[in-house]
Amino acid sequence: MSELITTLEIIRFVAAIALCTALFALAIYGLYRNIKETAETAIREELEKAIKEASKPVVKVEISTKGRW
């Protein structure tokens, strides 16, 4: 009977470790997704800004004073 209790305690201990490992993996995955989404949002905003800047016309005005005075 003692061996059965010992076996059940070992199984319970291993199950608790497996549960903790799964919870830890879930937390790490959540952090990864959060960081990935934040990075994707930042990249998207920078690309939109660059596209807006690139689509603006560039006007270059030069004023030359050589030979006028």
PDB file of C-alpha atoms in Angstrom:
ATOM      1  CA  MET A   1       0.000   0.000   0.000  1.00  0.00           C
ATOM      2  CA  SER A   2       2.889   2.321   0.740  1.00  0.00           C
ATOM      3  CA  GLU A   3       4.305   1.800  -2.754  1.00  0.00           C
ATOM      4  CA  LEU A   4       0.989   2.787  -4.299  1.00  0.00           C
ATOM      5  CA  ILE A   5       0.878   6.017  -2.291  1.00  0.00           C
ATOM      6  CA  THR A   6       4.478   6.783  -3.241  1.00  0.00           C
ATOM      7  CA  THR A   7       3.696   6.174  -6.915  1.00  0.00           C
ATOM      8  CA  LEU A   8       0.628   8.428  -6.749  1.00  0.00           C
ATOM      9  CA  GLU A   9       2.645  11.176  -5.043  1.00  0.00           C
ATOM     10  CA  ILE A  10       5.309  10.972  -7.755  1.00  0.00           C
ATOM     11  CA  ILE A  11       2.640  11.190 -10.463  1.00  0.00           C
ATOM     12  CA  ARG A  12       1.076  14.188  -8.728  1.00  0.00           C
ATOM     13  CA  PHE A  13       4.482  15.882  -8.428  1.00  0.00           C
ATOM     14  CA  VAL A  14       5.275  15.299 -12.127  1.00  0.00           C
ATOM     15  CA  ALA A  15       1.831  16.604 -13.125  1.00  0.00           C
ATOM     16  CA  ALA A  16       2.403  19.764 -11.068  1.00  0.00           C
ATOM     17  CA  ILE A  17       5.755  20.331 -12.770  1.00  0.00           C
ATOM     18  CA  ALA A  18       4.162  19.787 -16.179  1.00  0.00           C
ATOM     19  CA  LEU A  19       1.437  22.315 -15.337  1.00  0.00           C
ATOM     20  CA  CYS A  20       3.997  24.903 -14.208  1.00  0.00           C
ATOM     21  CA  THR A  21       6.017  24.341 -17.382  1.00  0.00           C
ATOM     22  CA  ALA A  22       2.934  24.773 -19.556  1.00  0.00           C
ATOM     23  CA  LEU A  23       1.961  27.985 -17.742  1.00  0.00           C
ATOM     24  CA  PHE A  24       5.493  29.340 -18.120  1.00  0.00           C
ATOM     25  CA  ALA A  25       5.488  28.527 -21.851  1.00  0.00           C
ATOM     26  CA  LEU A  26       2.113  30.245 -22.238  1.00  0.00           C
ATOM     27  CA  ALA A  27       3.402  33.376 -20.490  1.00  0.00           C
ATOM     28  CA  ILE A  28       6.503  33.488 -22.694  1.00  0.00           C
ATOM     29  CA  TYR A  29       4.368  33.035 -25.814  1.00  0.00           C
ATOM     30  CA  GLY A  30       2.104  35.887 -24.699  1.00  0.00           C
ATOM     31  CA  LEU A  31       5.107  38.172 -24.243  1.00  0.00           C
ATOM     32  CA  TYR A  32       6.443  37.148 -27.652  1.00  0.00           C
ATOM     33  CA  ARG A  33       3.141  37.938 -29.352  1.00  0.00           C
ATOM     34  CA  ASN A  34       2.920  41.297 -27.598  1.00  0.00           C
ATOM     35  CA  ILE A  35       6.442  42.270 -28.657  1.00  0.00           C
ATOM     36  CA  LYS A  36       5.831  41.044 -32.214  1.00  0.00           C
ATOM     37  CA  GLU A  37       2.575  43.012 -32.547  1.00  0.00           C
ATOM     38  CA  THR A  38       4.224  46.147 -31.156  1.00  0.00           C
ATOM     39  CA  ALA A  39       7.102  45.813 -33.611  1.00  0.00           C
ATOM     40  CA  GLU A  40       4.752  45.209 -36.534  1.00  0.00           C
ATOM     41  CA  THR A  41       2.721  48.291 -35.613  1.00  0.00           C
ATOM     42  CA  ALA A  42       5.849  50.442 -35.368  1.00  0.00           C
ATOM     43  CA  ILE A  43       7.144  49.197 -38.717  1.00  0.00           C
ATOM     44  CA  ARG A  44       3.765  49.776 -40.368  1.00  0.00           C
ATOM     45  CA  GLU A  45       3.629  53.355 -39.048  1.00  0.00           C
ATOM     46  CA  GLU A  46       7.183  54.062 -40.237  1.00  0.00           C
ATOM     47  CA  LEU A  47       6.405  52.664 -43.695  1.00  0.00           C
ATOM     48  CA  GLU A  48       3.244  54.765 -43.977  1.00  0.00           C
ATOM     49  CA  LYS A  49       5.215  57.850 -42.953  1.00  0.00           C
ATOM     50  CA  ALA A  50       7.950  57.091 -45.487  1.00  0.00           C
ATOM     51  CA  ILE A  51       5.385  56.575 -48.252  1.00  0.00           C
ATOM     52  CA  LYS A  52       3.740  59.907 -47.438  1.00  0.00           C
ATOM     53  CA  GLU A  53       7.099  61.665 -47.460  1.00  0.00           C
ATOM     54  CA  ALA A  54       8.121  60.010 -50.728  1.00  0.00           C
ATOM     55  CA  SER A  55       4.900  61.003 -52.460  1.00  0.00           C
ATOM     56  CA  LYS A  56       5.349  64.715 -51.712  1.00  0.00           C
ATOM     57  CA  PRO A  57       6.728  66.701 -54.621  1.00  0.00           C
ATOM     58  CA  VAL A  58      10.189  68.104 -54.174  1.00  0.00           C
ATOM     59  CA  VAL A  59      10.655  71.713 -55.243  1.00  0.00           C
ATOM     60  CA  LYS A  60      14.164  73.019 -55.306  1.00  0.00           C
ATOM     61  CA  VAL A  61      14.581  76.773 -55.485  1.00  0.00           C
ATOM     62  CA  GLU A  62      17.982  78.264 -56.094  1.00  0.00           C
ATOM     63  CA  ILE A  63      18.762  81.936 -56.014  1.00  0.00           C
ATOM     64  CA  SER A  64      21.934  82.821 -57.778  1.00  0.00           C
ATOM     65  CA  THR A  65      23.567  86.189 -57.209  1.00  0.00           C
ATOM     66  CA  LYS A  66      26.439  85.697 -59.651  1.00  0.00           C
ATOM     67  CA  GLY A  67      26.627  88.311 -62.353  1.00  0.00           C
ATOM     68  CA  ARG A  68      23.643  90.327 -61.228  1.00  0.00           C
ATOM     69  CA  TRP A  69      25.342  92.964 -59.142  1.00  0.00           C
TER      70      TRP A  69
END
